Protein backbone atom coordinates (compact mmCIF):
# COMPACT_ATOMS: atom_id res chain seq x y z
CA UNK A 1 0.00 0.00 0.00
CA UNK A 2 1.47 3.36 -0.96
CA UNK A 3 2.75 5.76 1.64
CA UNK A 4 0.67 8.63 0.31
CA UNK A 5 -2.58 6.96 1.44
CA UNK A 6 -1.49 7.12 5.06
CA UNK A 7 -0.31 10.69 4.59
CA UNK A 8 -3.65 11.69 3.07
CA UNK A 9 -5.43 10.02 5.99
CA UNK A 10 -3.28 12.01 8.40
CA UNK A 11 -3.82 15.24 6.48
CA UNK A 12 -7.59 14.82 6.43
CA UNK A 13 -7.67 14.00 10.14
CA UNK A 14 -5.56 17.09 10.86
CA UNK A 15 -7.85 19.22 8.72
CA UNK A 16 -10.92 18.03 10.60
CA UNK A 17 -9.16 18.86 13.86
CA UNK A 18 -8.31 22.36 12.64
CA UNK A 19 -11.92 22.95 11.62
CA UNK A 20 -13.06 21.81 15.06
CA UNK A 21 -10.64 24.11 16.88
CA UNK A 22 -11.54 27.12 14.76
CA UNK A 23 -15.30 26.75 14.60
CA UNK A 24 -16.60 25.26 17.83
CA UNK A 25 -17.50 27.28 20.91
CA UNK A 26 -17.62 24.38 23.34
CA UNK A 27 -14.24 24.19 25.04
CA UNK A 28 -14.36 20.42 25.58
CA UNK A 29 -14.91 19.80 21.88
CA UNK A 30 -12.02 22.14 21.11
CA UNK A 31 -9.82 19.99 23.36
CA UNK A 32 -11.05 16.87 21.55
CA UNK A 33 -10.15 18.47 18.22
CA UNK A 34 -6.65 19.12 19.53
CA UNK A 35 -6.40 15.41 20.34
CA UNK A 36 -7.51 14.65 16.78
CA UNK A 37 -4.72 16.83 15.40
CA UNK A 38 -2.14 15.12 17.61
CA UNK A 39 -3.38 11.75 16.38
CA UNK A 40 -3.02 12.89 12.78
CA UNK A 41 0.59 13.87 13.41
CA UNK A 42 1.21 10.49 15.03
CA UNK A 43 -0.20 8.67 11.99
CA UNK A 44 2.14 10.63 9.74
CA UNK A 45 5.18 9.96 11.93
CA UNK A 46 4.48 6.24 12.19
CA UNK A 47 3.87 5.85 8.47
CA UNK A 48 7.20 7.53 7.72
CA UNK A 49 8.81 5.35 10.37
CA UNK A 50 7.49 2.25 8.61
CA UNK A 51 8.32 3.30 5.08
CA UNK A 52 11.80 4.54 5.92
CA UNK A 53 12.49 1.69 8.36
CA UNK A 54 13.56 4.11 11.04
CA UNK A 55 12.60 3.62 14.67
CA UNK A 56 12.87 7.30 15.56
CA UNK A 57 9.37 8.08 14.34
CA UNK A 58 7.89 5.62 16.78
CA UNK A 59 9.97 6.95 19.69
CA UNK A 60 8.84 10.46 18.82
CA UNK A 61 5.24 9.29 18.76
CA UNK A 62 5.63 7.79 22.21
CA UNK A 63 6.74 11.16 23.58
CA UNK A 64 3.94 12.95 21.75
CA UNK A 65 1.45 10.62 23.42
CA UNK A 66 2.95 11.41 26.84
CA UNK A 67 2.73 15.15 26.19
CA UNK A 68 -0.81 14.79 24.85
CA UNK A 69 -1.90 12.97 27.98
CA UNK A 70 -0.54 15.71 30.25
CA UNK A 71 -2.05 18.35 27.96
CA UNK A 72 -5.45 16.70 28.28
CA UNK A 73 -5.15 16.56 32.07
CA UNK A 74 -4.20 20.23 32.36
CA UNK A 75 -6.75 21.30 29.78
CA UNK A 76 -9.61 19.53 31.51
CA UNK A 77 -8.53 20.89 34.90
CA UNK A 78 -8.69 24.35 33.30
CA UNK A 79 -12.14 23.56 31.92
CA UNK A 80 -13.39 22.61 35.37
CA UNK A 81 -11.80 25.70 36.87
CA UNK A 82 -13.31 27.88 34.16
CA UNK A 83 -16.75 26.36 34.67
CA UNK A 84 -16.60 27.00 38.42
CA UNK A 85 -15.44 30.56 37.90
CA UNK A 86 -17.61 31.72 35.03
CA UNK A 87 -20.29 29.00 34.72
CA UNK A 88 -19.78 28.74 30.99
CA UNK A 89 -18.48 26.30 28.43
CA UNK A 90 -18.15 28.75 25.61
CA UNK A 91 -14.74 29.95 24.57
CA UNK A 92 -15.85 33.29 23.19
CA UNK A 93 -17.32 34.29 26.56
CA UNK A 94 -13.94 33.89 28.25
CA UNK A 95 -12.18 36.99 26.96
CA UNK A 96 -10.83 38.87 29.96
CA UNK A 97 -7.34 38.92 28.43
CA UNK A 98 -8.64 40.27 25.12
CA UNK A 99 -9.01 43.98 24.39
CA UNK B 1 -5.02 -5.11 3.39
CA UNK B 2 -6.31 -2.31 1.19
CA UNK B 3 -9.85 -3.16 2.25
CA UNK B 4 -8.97 -2.92 5.94
CA UNK B 5 -7.07 0.32 5.47
CA UNK B 6 -10.01 1.88 3.65
CA UNK B 7 -12.42 0.58 6.27
CA UNK B 8 -10.47 2.02 9.20
CA UNK B 9 -9.64 5.27 7.41
CA UNK B 10 -13.22 5.94 6.34
CA UNK B 11 -14.72 5.00 9.71
CA UNK B 12 -12.06 7.05 11.52
CA UNK B 13 -12.57 10.11 9.34
CA UNK B 14 -16.35 9.88 9.53
CA UNK B 15 -16.32 9.63 13.30
CA UNK B 16 -13.83 12.53 13.44
CA UNK B 17 -16.33 14.61 11.46
CA UNK B 18 -19.00 13.53 13.95
CA UNK B 19 -16.77 14.65 16.85
CA UNK B 20 -16.54 18.11 15.34
CA UNK B 21 -20.19 18.44 14.43
CA UNK B 22 -22.16 16.87 17.32
CA UNK B 23 -24.00 19.18 19.69
CA UNK B 24 -23.99 16.73 22.59
CA UNK B 25 -20.54 16.58 24.17
CA UNK B 26 -21.03 13.01 25.33
CA UNK B 27 -21.78 11.82 21.79
CA UNK B 28 -18.68 13.65 20.56
CA UNK B 29 -16.57 11.90 23.20
CA UNK B 30 -17.84 8.48 22.17
CA UNK B 31 -17.16 9.21 18.49
CA UNK B 32 -13.68 10.35 19.53
CA UNK B 33 -13.20 6.92 21.10
CA UNK B 34 -14.06 5.31 17.74
CA UNK B 35 -11.55 7.57 15.99
CA UNK B 36 -8.83 6.60 18.46
CA UNK B 37 -9.59 2.92 17.85
CA UNK B 38 -9.35 3.35 14.07
CA UNK B 39 -6.07 5.24 14.37
CA UNK B 40 -4.74 2.43 16.56
CA UNK B 41 -5.78 -0.07 13.89
CA UNK B 42 -3.76 1.83 11.28
CA UNK B 43 -0.78 1.63 13.66
CA UNK B 44 -1.16 -2.15 13.61
CA UNK B 45 -1.20 -2.10 9.81
CA UNK B 46 2.00 -0.06 9.88
CA UNK B 47 3.58 -2.76 12.07
CA UNK B 48 3.83 -0.52 15.13
CA UNK B 49 2.19 -2.90 17.56
CA UNK B 50 3.65 -1.32 20.69
CA UNK B 51 2.38 2.08 19.66
CA UNK B 52 -1.05 0.58 18.96
CA UNK B 53 -1.15 -0.83 22.47
CA UNK B 54 -0.04 2.52 23.91
CA UNK B 55 -2.67 4.27 21.81
CA UNK B 56 -5.42 2.07 23.19
CA UNK B 57 -4.14 2.29 26.77
CA UNK B 58 -3.39 6.00 26.93
CA UNK B 59 -5.80 7.58 24.46
CA UNK B 60 -8.78 5.24 24.51
CA UNK B 61 -8.22 4.50 28.19
CA UNK B 62 -6.76 7.36 30.19
CA UNK B 63 -7.52 10.43 28.07
CA UNK B 64 -11.02 9.20 27.31
CA UNK B 65 -11.79 8.60 30.98
CA UNK B 66 -10.50 12.11 31.72
CA UNK B 67 -12.81 13.57 29.10
CA UNK B 68 -15.79 11.62 30.38
CA UNK B 69 -15.08 12.67 33.98
CA UNK B 70 -14.82 16.30 32.94
CA UNK B 71 -18.08 16.07 30.98
CA UNK B 72 -19.84 14.47 33.95
CA UNK B 73 -18.39 17.00 36.43
CA UNK B 74 -19.42 20.06 34.48
CA UNK B 75 -22.57 18.60 33.03
CA UNK B 76 -24.66 21.36 31.53
CA UNK B 77 -27.69 19.97 29.70
CA UNK B 78 -28.75 23.37 28.44
CA UNK B 79 -25.44 23.70 26.55
CA UNK B 80 -26.98 21.63 23.76
CA UNK B 81 -29.45 24.42 23.03
CA UNK B 82 -26.83 27.15 22.83
CA UNK B 83 -25.23 28.40 19.64
CA UNK B 84 -22.50 25.89 18.82
CA UNK B 85 -20.38 27.66 16.24
CA UNK B 86 -18.22 30.73 16.36
CA UNK B 87 -18.95 33.61 14.03
CA UNK B 88 -15.90 32.99 11.82
CA UNK B 89 -17.02 29.44 10.95
CA UNK B 90 -17.29 29.89 7.20
CA UNK B 91 -13.91 31.54 6.86
CA UNK B 92 -12.34 28.90 9.10
CA UNK B 93 -13.80 26.00 7.12
CA UNK B 94 -12.69 27.50 3.80
CA UNK B 95 -9.17 28.23 5.07
CA UNK B 96 -8.77 24.80 6.68
CA UNK B 97 -10.12 23.13 3.55
CA UNK B 98 -7.68 24.98 1.31
CA UNK B 99 -4.78 24.15 3.64
CA UNK B 100 -5.78 20.50 3.75
CA UNK B 101 -6.17 20.39 -0.03
CA UNK B 102 -2.72 21.91 -0.47
CA UNK B 103 -1.28 19.41 2.02
CA UNK B 104 -2.89 16.46 0.22
CA UNK B 105 -1.74 17.63 -3.21
CA UNK B 106 1.79 18.20 -1.94
CA UNK B 107 2.08 14.81 -0.23
CA UNK B 108 0.54 12.91 -3.15
CA UNK B 109 2.86 14.60 -5.63
CA UNK B 110 5.93 14.07 -3.47
CA UNK B 111 5.37 10.53 -2.27
CA UNK B 112 3.47 8.73 -5.02
CA UNK B 113 5.21 5.45 -5.79
CA UNK B 114 7.18 5.58 -2.57
CA UNK B 115 7.22 1.91 -1.58
CA UNK B 116 8.33 0.32 1.63
CA UNK B 117 11.64 -1.54 1.50
CA UNK B 118 11.16 -5.31 1.12
CA UNK B 119 12.40 -6.12 4.61
CA UNK B 120 9.60 -4.01 6.09
CA UNK B 121 7.06 -6.75 5.47
CA UNK B 122 9.08 -9.54 7.02
CA UNK B 123 10.70 -8.09 10.14
CA UNK B 124 8.68 -5.64 12.21
CA UNK B 125 10.53 -2.54 13.32
CA UNK B 126 8.81 -1.50 16.52
CA UNK B 127 9.08 -4.62 18.62
CA UNK B 128 8.85 -4.04 22.38
CA UNK B 129 12.49 -5.05 22.69
CA UNK B 130 13.70 -2.53 20.10
CA UNK B 131 11.63 0.32 21.54
CA UNK B 132 12.72 -0.46 25.09
CA UNK B 133 16.38 -0.60 24.14
CA UNK B 134 16.12 2.68 22.25
CA UNK B 135 14.25 4.38 25.12
CA UNK B 136 16.78 3.38 27.74
CA UNK B 137 19.96 3.96 25.75
CA UNK B 138 19.78 6.74 23.18
CA UNK B 139 16.64 8.46 24.39
CA UNK B 140 17.00 8.24 28.14
CA UNK B 141 17.15 12.02 28.60
CA UNK B 142 13.88 12.68 26.73
CA UNK B 143 12.41 9.79 28.69
CA UNK B 144 13.27 11.46 31.99
CA UNK B 145 12.03 14.82 30.72
CA UNK B 146 8.73 13.15 29.79
CA UNK B 147 8.42 11.87 33.34
CA UNK B 148 9.03 15.40 34.63
CA UNK B 149 6.34 16.71 32.30
CA UNK B 150 3.89 14.14 33.61
CA UNK B 151 4.76 15.10 37.21
CA UNK B 152 4.28 18.78 36.41
CA UNK B 153 0.94 18.04 34.76
CA UNK B 154 -0.19 16.07 37.79
CA UNK B 155 0.80 18.83 40.21
CA UNK B 156 -0.74 21.45 37.95
CA UNK B 157 -4.06 19.64 37.73
CA UNK B 158 -4.20 19.25 41.52
CA UNK B 159 -3.34 22.91 42.05
CA UNK B 160 -6.00 24.05 39.60
CA UNK B 161 -8.62 21.96 41.37
CA UNK B 162 -7.51 23.05 44.88
CA UNK B 163 -7.57 26.74 44.07
CA UNK B 164 -11.25 26.64 43.26
CA UNK B 165 -11.92 24.50 46.33
CA UNK B 166 -10.34 27.13 48.57
CA UNK B 167 -12.48 29.84 47.00
CA UNK B 168 -15.57 27.88 47.91
CA UNK B 169 -14.45 27.64 51.53
CA UNK B 170 -13.95 31.38 51.85
CA UNK B 171 -17.48 32.37 52.98
CA UNK B 172 -17.17 30.14 56.06
CA UNK B 173 -13.90 31.79 57.04
CA UNK B 174 -15.49 35.20 56.60
CA UNK B 175 -18.24 34.24 59.03
CA UNK B 176 -15.87 33.05 61.76
CA UNK B 177 -13.30 35.82 61.45
CA UNK B 178 -15.51 38.86 61.82
CA UNK B 179 -13.66 42.09 62.48
CA UNK B 180 -14.13 43.28 66.11
CA UNK B 181 -16.08 46.43 65.27
CA UNK B 182 -18.96 44.40 63.86
CA UNK B 183 -19.44 42.46 67.12
CA UNK B 184 -21.17 45.32 68.88
CA UNK B 185 -23.77 43.24 70.67
CA UNK B 186 -21.10 41.52 72.75
CA UNK B 187 -19.64 44.78 74.06
CA UNK B 188 -22.31 46.76 75.97
CA UNK B 189 -21.37 50.37 76.34
PDB file of C-alpha atoms in Angstrom, chain B:
ATOM      1  CA  UNK B   1      -5.016  -5.106   3.394  1.00  0.00           C
ATOM      2  CA  UNK B   2      -6.311  -2.312   1.191  1.00  0.00           C
ATOM      3  CA  UNK B   3      -9.847  -3.159   2.252  1.00  0.00           C
ATOM      4  CA  UNK B   4      -8.967  -2.924   5.937  1.00  0.00           C
ATOM      5  CA  UNK B   5      -7.072   0.317   5.467  1.00  0.00           C
ATOM      6  CA  UNK B   6     -10.013   1.885   3.649  1.00  0.00           C
ATOM      7  CA  UNK B   7     -12.425   0.578   6.268  1.00  0.00           C
ATOM      8  CA  UNK B   8     -10.472   2.019   9.196  1.00  0.00           C
ATOM      9  CA  UNK B   9      -9.643   5.266   7.413  1.00  0.00           C
ATOM     10  CA  UNK B  10     -13.218   5.942   6.344  1.00  0.00           C
ATOM     11  CA  UNK B  11     -14.719   5.000   9.712  1.00  0.00           C
ATOM     12  CA  UNK B  12     -12.062   7.050  11.515  1.00  0.00           C
ATOM     13  CA  UNK B  13     -12.574  10.115   9.342  1.00  0.00           C
ATOM     14  CA  UNK B  14     -16.354   9.878   9.527  1.00  0.00           C
ATOM     15  CA  UNK B  15     -16.316   9.633  13.296  1.00  0.00           C
ATOM     16  CA  UNK B  16     -13.833  12.535  13.436  1.00  0.00           C
ATOM     17  CA  UNK B  17     -16.334  14.605  11.463  1.00  0.00           C
ATOM     18  CA  UNK B  18     -19.001  13.526  13.949  1.00  0.00           C
ATOM     19  CA  UNK B  19     -16.772  14.652  16.846  1.00  0.00           C
ATOM     20  CA  UNK B  20     -16.536  18.106  15.342  1.00  0.00           C
ATOM     21  CA  UNK B  21     -20.195  18.442  14.429  1.00  0.00           C
ATOM     22  CA  UNK B  22     -22.161  16.870  17.321  1.00  0.00           C
ATOM     23  CA  UNK B  23     -24.001  19.175  19.686  1.00  0.00           C
ATOM     24  CA  UNK B  24     -23.989  16.734  22.591  1.00  0.00           C
ATOM     25  CA  UNK B  25     -20.540  16.582  24.165  1.00  0.00           C
ATOM     26  CA  UNK B  26     -21.030  13.010  25.326  1.00  0.00           C
ATOM     27  CA  UNK B  27     -21.775  11.821  21.785  1.00  0.00           C
ATOM     28  CA  UNK B  28     -18.679  13.650  20.557  1.00  0.00           C
ATOM     29  CA  UNK B  29     -16.567  11.895  23.198  1.00  0.00           C
ATOM     30  CA  UNK B  30     -17.844   8.478  22.167  1.00  0.00           C
ATOM     31  CA  UNK B  31     -17.157   9.212  18.492  1.00  0.00           C
ATOM     32  CA  UNK B  32     -13.679  10.351  19.532  1.00  0.00           C
ATOM     33  CA  UNK B  33     -13.201   6.918  21.100  1.00  0.00           C
ATOM     34  CA  UNK B  34     -14.057   5.313  17.744  1.00  0.00           C
ATOM     35  CA  UNK B  35     -11.551   7.568  15.988  1.00  0.00           C
ATOM     36  CA  UNK B  36      -8.834   6.596  18.463  1.00  0.00           C
ATOM     37  CA  UNK B  37      -9.588   2.916  17.851  1.00  0.00           C
ATOM     38  CA  UNK B  38      -9.352   3.352  14.074  1.00  0.00           C
ATOM     39  CA  UNK B  39      -6.068   5.240  14.368  1.00  0.00           C
ATOM     40  CA  UNK B  40      -4.745   2.429  16.558  1.00  0.00           C
ATOM     41  CA  UNK B  41      -5.782  -0.065  13.885  1.00  0.00           C
ATOM     42  CA  UNK B  42      -3.760   1.828  11.283  1.00  0.00           C
ATOM     43  CA  UNK B  43      -0.784   1.628  13.663  1.00  0.00           C
ATOM     44  CA  UNK B  44      -1.158  -2.151  13.608  1.00  0.00           C
ATOM     45  CA  UNK B  45      -1.205  -2.100   9.812  1.00  0.00           C
ATOM     46  CA  UNK B  46       2.000  -0.057   9.879  1.00  0.00           C
ATOM     47  CA  UNK B  47       3.583  -2.760  12.067  1.00  0.00           C
ATOM     48  CA  UNK B  48       3.831  -0.517  15.134  1.00  0.00           C
ATOM     49  CA  UNK B  49       2.186  -2.901  17.562  1.00  0.00           C
ATOM     50  CA  UNK B  50       3.647  -1.322  20.687  1.00  0.00           C
ATOM     51  CA  UNK B  51       2.378   2.078  19.658  1.00  0.00           C
ATOM     52  CA  UNK B  52      -1.053   0.582  18.955  1.00  0.00           C
ATOM     53  CA  UNK B  53      -1.151  -0.831  22.470  1.00  0.00           C
ATOM     54  CA  UNK B  54      -0.041   2.517  23.906  1.00  0.00           C
ATOM     55  CA  UNK B  55      -2.673   4.272  21.807  1.00  0.00           C
ATOM     56  CA  UNK B  56      -5.422   2.070  23.189  1.00  0.00           C
ATOM     57  CA  UNK B  57      -4.142   2.288  26.770  1.00  0.00           C
ATOM     58  CA  UNK B  58      -3.389   5.997  26.927  1.00  0.00           C
ATOM     59  CA  UNK B  59      -5.804   7.577  24.464  1.00  0.00           C
ATOM     60  CA  UNK B  60      -8.779   5.235  24.508  1.00  0.00           C
ATOM     61  CA  UNK B  61      -8.219   4.502  28.188  1.00  0.00           C
ATOM     62  CA  UNK B  62      -6.765   7.359  30.188  1.00  0.00           C
ATOM     63  CA  UNK B  63      -7.522  10.427  28.070  1.00  0.00           C
ATOM     64  CA  UNK B  64     -11.017   9.205  27.310  1.00  0.00           C
ATOM     65  CA  UNK B  65     -11.788   8.603  30.984  1.00  0.00           C
ATOM     66  CA  UNK B  66     -10.496  12.115  31.718  1.00  0.00           C
ATOM     67  CA  UNK B  67     -12.815  13.573  29.099  1.00  0.00           C
ATOM     68  CA  UNK B  68     -15.792  11.615  30.378  1.00  0.00           C
ATOM     69  CA  UNK B  69     -15.076  12.669  33.979  1.00  0.00           C
ATOM     70  CA  UNK B  70     -14.817  16.301  32.938  1.00  0.00           C
ATOM     71  CA  UNK B  71     -18.076  16.073  30.984  1.00  0.00           C
ATOM     72  CA  UNK B  72     -19.837  14.475  33.946  1.00  0.00           C
ATOM     73  CA  UNK B  73     -18.387  16.997  36.427  1.00  0.00           C
ATOM     74  CA  UNK B  74     -19.425  20.057  34.480  1.00  0.00           C
ATOM     75  CA  UNK B  75     -22.575  18.595  33.032  1.00  0.00           C
ATOM     76  CA  UNK B  76     -24.659  21.363  31.534  1.00  0.00           C
ATOM     77  CA  UNK B  77     -27.685  19.974  29.696  1.00  0.00           C
ATOM     78  CA  UNK B  78     -28.751  23.366  28.440  1.00  0.00           C
ATOM     79  CA  UNK B  79     -25.441  23.695  26.546  1.00  0.00           C
ATOM     80  CA  UNK B  80     -26.985  21.628  23.757  1.00  0.00           C
ATOM     81  CA  UNK B  81     -29.451  24.421  23.033  1.00  0.00           C
ATOM     82  CA  UNK B  82     -26.830  27.147  22.832  1.00  0.00           C
ATOM     83  CA  UNK B  83     -25.231  28.403  19.642  1.00  0.00           C
ATOM     84  CA  UNK B  84     -22.504  25.889  18.819  1.00  0.00           C
ATOM     85  CA  UNK B  85     -20.380  27.658  16.241  1.00  0.00           C
ATOM     86  CA  UNK B  86     -18.217  30.733  16.363  1.00  0.00           C
ATOM     87  CA  UNK B  87     -18.950  33.612  14.031  1.00  0.00           C
ATOM     88  CA  UNK B  88     -15.902  32.990  11.823  1.00  0.00           C
ATOM     89  CA  UNK B  89     -17.018  29.440  10.951  1.00  0.00           C
ATOM     90  CA  UNK B  90     -17.293  29.894   7.201  1.00  0.00           C
ATOM     91  CA  UNK B  91     -13.908  31.542   6.858  1.00  0.00           C
ATOM     92  CA  UNK B  92     -12.344  28.905   9.098  1.00  0.00           C
ATOM     93  CA  UNK B  93     -13.801  26.002   7.117  1.00  0.00           C
ATOM     94  CA  UNK B  94     -12.690  27.505   3.805  1.00  0.00           C
ATOM     95  CA  UNK B  95      -9.174  28.228   5.070  1.00  0.00           C
ATOM     96  CA  UNK B  96      -8.767  24.805   6.677  1.00  0.00           C
ATOM     97  CA  UNK B  97     -10.119  23.132   3.547  1.00  0.00           C
ATOM     98  CA  UNK B  98      -7.677  24.981   1.314  1.00  0.00           C
ATOM     99  CA  UNK B  99      -4.779  24.154   3.645  1.00  0.00           C
ATOM    100  CA  UNK B 100      -5.779  20.504   3.747  1.00  0.00           C
ATOM    101  CA  UNK B 101      -6.169  20.391  -0.028  1.00  0.00           C
ATOM    102  CA  UNK B 102      -2.723  21.905  -0.474  1.00  0.00           C
ATOM    103  CA  UNK B 103      -1.283  19.406   2.023  1.00  0.00           C
ATOM    104  CA  UNK B 104      -2.894  16.465   0.224  1.00  0.00           C
ATOM    105  CA  UNK B 105      -1.736  17.626  -3.208  1.00  0.00           C
ATOM    106  CA  UNK B 106       1.791  18.199  -1.937  1.00  0.00           C
ATOM    107  CA  UNK B 107       2.076  14.805  -0.234  1.00  0.00           C
ATOM    108  CA  UNK B 108       0.537  12.913  -3.150  1.00  0.00           C
ATOM    109  CA  UNK B 109       2.863  14.596  -5.627  1.00  0.00           C
ATOM    110  CA  UNK B 110       5.931  14.073  -3.472  1.00  0.00           C
ATOM    111  CA  UNK B 111       5.373  10.528  -2.269  1.00  0.00           C
ATOM    112  CA  UNK B 112       3.473   8.727  -5.023  1.00  0.00           C
ATOM    113  CA  UNK B 113       5.206   5.453  -5.788  1.00  0.00           C
ATOM    114  CA  UNK B 114       7.180   5.579  -2.571  1.00  0.00           C
ATOM    115  CA  UNK B 115       7.221   1.912  -1.581  1.00  0.00           C
ATOM    116  CA  UNK B 116       8.331   0.317   1.634  1.00  0.00           C
ATOM    117  CA  UNK B 117      11.637  -1.537   1.504  1.00  0.00           C
ATOM    118  CA  UNK B 118      11.159  -5.306   1.124  1.00  0.00           C
ATOM    119  CA  UNK B 119      12.400  -6.123   4.614  1.00  0.00           C
ATOM    120  CA  UNK B 120       9.598  -4.011   6.090  1.00  0.00           C
ATOM    121  CA  UNK B 121       7.056  -6.747   5.466  1.00  0.00           C
ATOM    122  CA  UNK B 122       9.081  -9.544   7.022  1.00  0.00           C
ATOM    123  CA  UNK B 123      10.703  -8.087  10.137  1.00  0.00           C
ATOM    124  CA  UNK B 124       8.682  -5.638  12.210  1.00  0.00           C
ATOM    125  CA  UNK B 125      10.530  -2.545  13.317  1.00  0.00           C
ATOM    126  CA  UNK B 126       8.807  -1.496  16.516  1.00  0.00           C
ATOM    127  CA  UNK B 127       9.085  -4.618  18.621  1.00  0.00           C
ATOM    128  CA  UNK B 128       8.849  -4.038  22.382  1.00  0.00           C
ATOM    129  CA  UNK B 129      12.491  -5.048  22.686  1.00  0.00           C
ATOM    130  CA  UNK B 130      13.702  -2.527  20.098  1.00  0.00           C
ATOM    131  CA  UNK B 131      11.630   0.316  21.543  1.00  0.00           C
ATOM    132  CA  UNK B 132      12.715  -0.456  25.092  1.00  0.00           C
ATOM    133  CA  UNK B 133      16.377  -0.595  24.143  1.00  0.00           C
ATOM    134  CA  UNK B 134      16.122   2.681  22.250  1.00  0.00           C
ATOM    135  CA  UNK B 135      14.255   4.377  25.117  1.00  0.00           C
ATOM    136  CA  UNK B 136      16.782   3.381  27.743  1.00  0.00           C
ATOM    137  CA  UNK B 137      19.956   3.955  25.746  1.00  0.00           C
ATOM    138  CA  UNK B 138      19.780   6.745  23.181  1.00  0.00           C
ATOM    139  CA  UNK B 139      16.636   8.460  24.394  1.00  0.00           C
ATOM    140  CA  UNK B 140      16.998   8.241  28.135  1.00  0.00           C
ATOM    141  CA  UNK B 141      17.153  12.021  28.596  1.00  0.00           C
ATOM    142  CA  UNK B 142      13.876  12.683  26.727  1.00  0.00           C
ATOM    143  CA  UNK B 143      12.407   9.793  28.687  1.00  0.00           C
ATOM    144  CA  UNK B 144      13.267  11.463  31.987  1.00  0.00           C
ATOM    145  CA  UNK B 145      12.025  14.818  30.721  1.00  0.00           C
ATOM    146  CA  UNK B 146       8.733  13.155  29.790  1.00  0.00           C
ATOM    147  CA  UNK B 147       8.417  11.866  33.337  1.00  0.00           C
ATOM    148  CA  UNK B 148       9.031  15.398  34.630  1.00  0.00           C
ATOM    149  CA  UNK B 149       6.335  16.714  32.295  1.00  0.00           C
ATOM    150  CA  UNK B 150       3.890  14.137  33.614  1.00  0.00           C
ATOM    151  CA  UNK B 151       4.760  15.099  37.205  1.00  0.00           C
ATOM    152  CA  UNK B 152       4.280  18.783  36.409  1.00  0.00           C
ATOM    153  CA  UNK B 153       0.941  18.035  34.759  1.00  0.00           C
ATOM    154  CA  UNK B 154      -0.192  16.066  37.790  1.00  0.00           C
ATOM    155  CA  UNK B 155       0.798  18.828  40.211  1.00  0.00           C
ATOM    156  CA  UNK B 156      -0.738  21.453  37.952  1.00  0.00           C
ATOM    157  CA  UNK B 157      -4.056  19.640  37.728  1.00  0.00           C
ATOM    158  CA  UNK B 158      -4.198  19.245  41.516  1.00  0.00           C
ATOM    159  CA  UNK B 159      -3.337  22.914  42.051  1.00  0.00           C
ATOM    160  CA  UNK B 160      -6.002  24.047  39.595  1.00  0.00           C
ATOM    161  CA  UNK B 161      -8.617  21.957  41.370  1.00  0.00           C
ATOM    162  CA  UNK B 162      -7.509  23.051  44.878  1.00  0.00           C
ATOM    163  CA  UNK B 163      -7.568  26.738  44.070  1.00  0.00           C
ATOM    164  CA  UNK B 164     -11.250  26.642  43.257  1.00  0.00           C
ATOM    165  CA  UNK B 165     -11.924  24.502  46.325  1.00  0.00           C
ATOM    166  CA  UNK B 166     -10.343  27.135  48.566  1.00  0.00           C
ATOM    167  CA  UNK B 167     -12.483  29.835  47.005  1.00  0.00           C
ATOM    168  CA  UNK B 168     -15.567  27.875  47.912  1.00  0.00           C
ATOM    169  CA  UNK B 169     -14.451  27.642  51.533  1.00  0.00           C
ATOM    170  CA  UNK B 170     -13.952  31.379  51.848  1.00  0.00           C
ATOM    171  CA  UNK B 171     -17.478  32.365  52.980  1.00  0.00           C
ATOM    172  CA  UNK B 172     -17.173  30.138  56.061  1.00  0.00           C
ATOM    173  CA  UNK B 173     -13.901  31.790  57.038  1.00  0.00           C
ATOM    174  CA  UNK B 174     -15.491  35.196  56.601  1.00  0.00           C
ATOM    175  CA  UNK B 175     -18.238  34.236  59.030  1.00  0.00           C
ATOM    176  CA  UNK B 176     -15.874  33.046  61.764  1.00  0.00           C
ATOM    177  CA  UNK B 177     -13.303  35.824  61.453  1.00  0.00           C
ATOM    178  CA  UNK B 178     -15.512  38.856  61.824  1.00  0.00           C
ATOM    179  CA  UNK B 179     -13.664  42.091  62.482  1.00  0.00           C
ATOM    180  CA  UNK B 180     -14.129  43.280  66.111  1.00  0.00           C
ATOM    181  CA  UNK B 181     -16.077  46.429  65.268  1.00  0.00           C
ATOM    182  CA  UNK B 182     -18.961  44.399  63.861  1.00  0.00           C
ATOM    183  CA  UNK B 183     -19.439  42.459  67.118  1.00  0.00           C
ATOM    184  CA  UNK B 184     -21.173  45.322  68.876  1.00  0.00           C
ATOM    185  CA  UNK B 185     -23.771  43.243  70.666  1.00  0.00           C
ATOM    186  CA  UNK B 186     -21.099  41.519  72.747  1.00  0.00           C
ATOM    187  CA  UNK B 187     -19.643  44.777  74.059  1.00  0.00           C
ATOM    188  CA  UNK B 188     -22.310  46.758  75.973  1.00  0.00           C
ATOM    189  CA  UNK B 189     -21.365  50.365  76.345  1.00  0.00           C
TER     190      UNK B 189
END
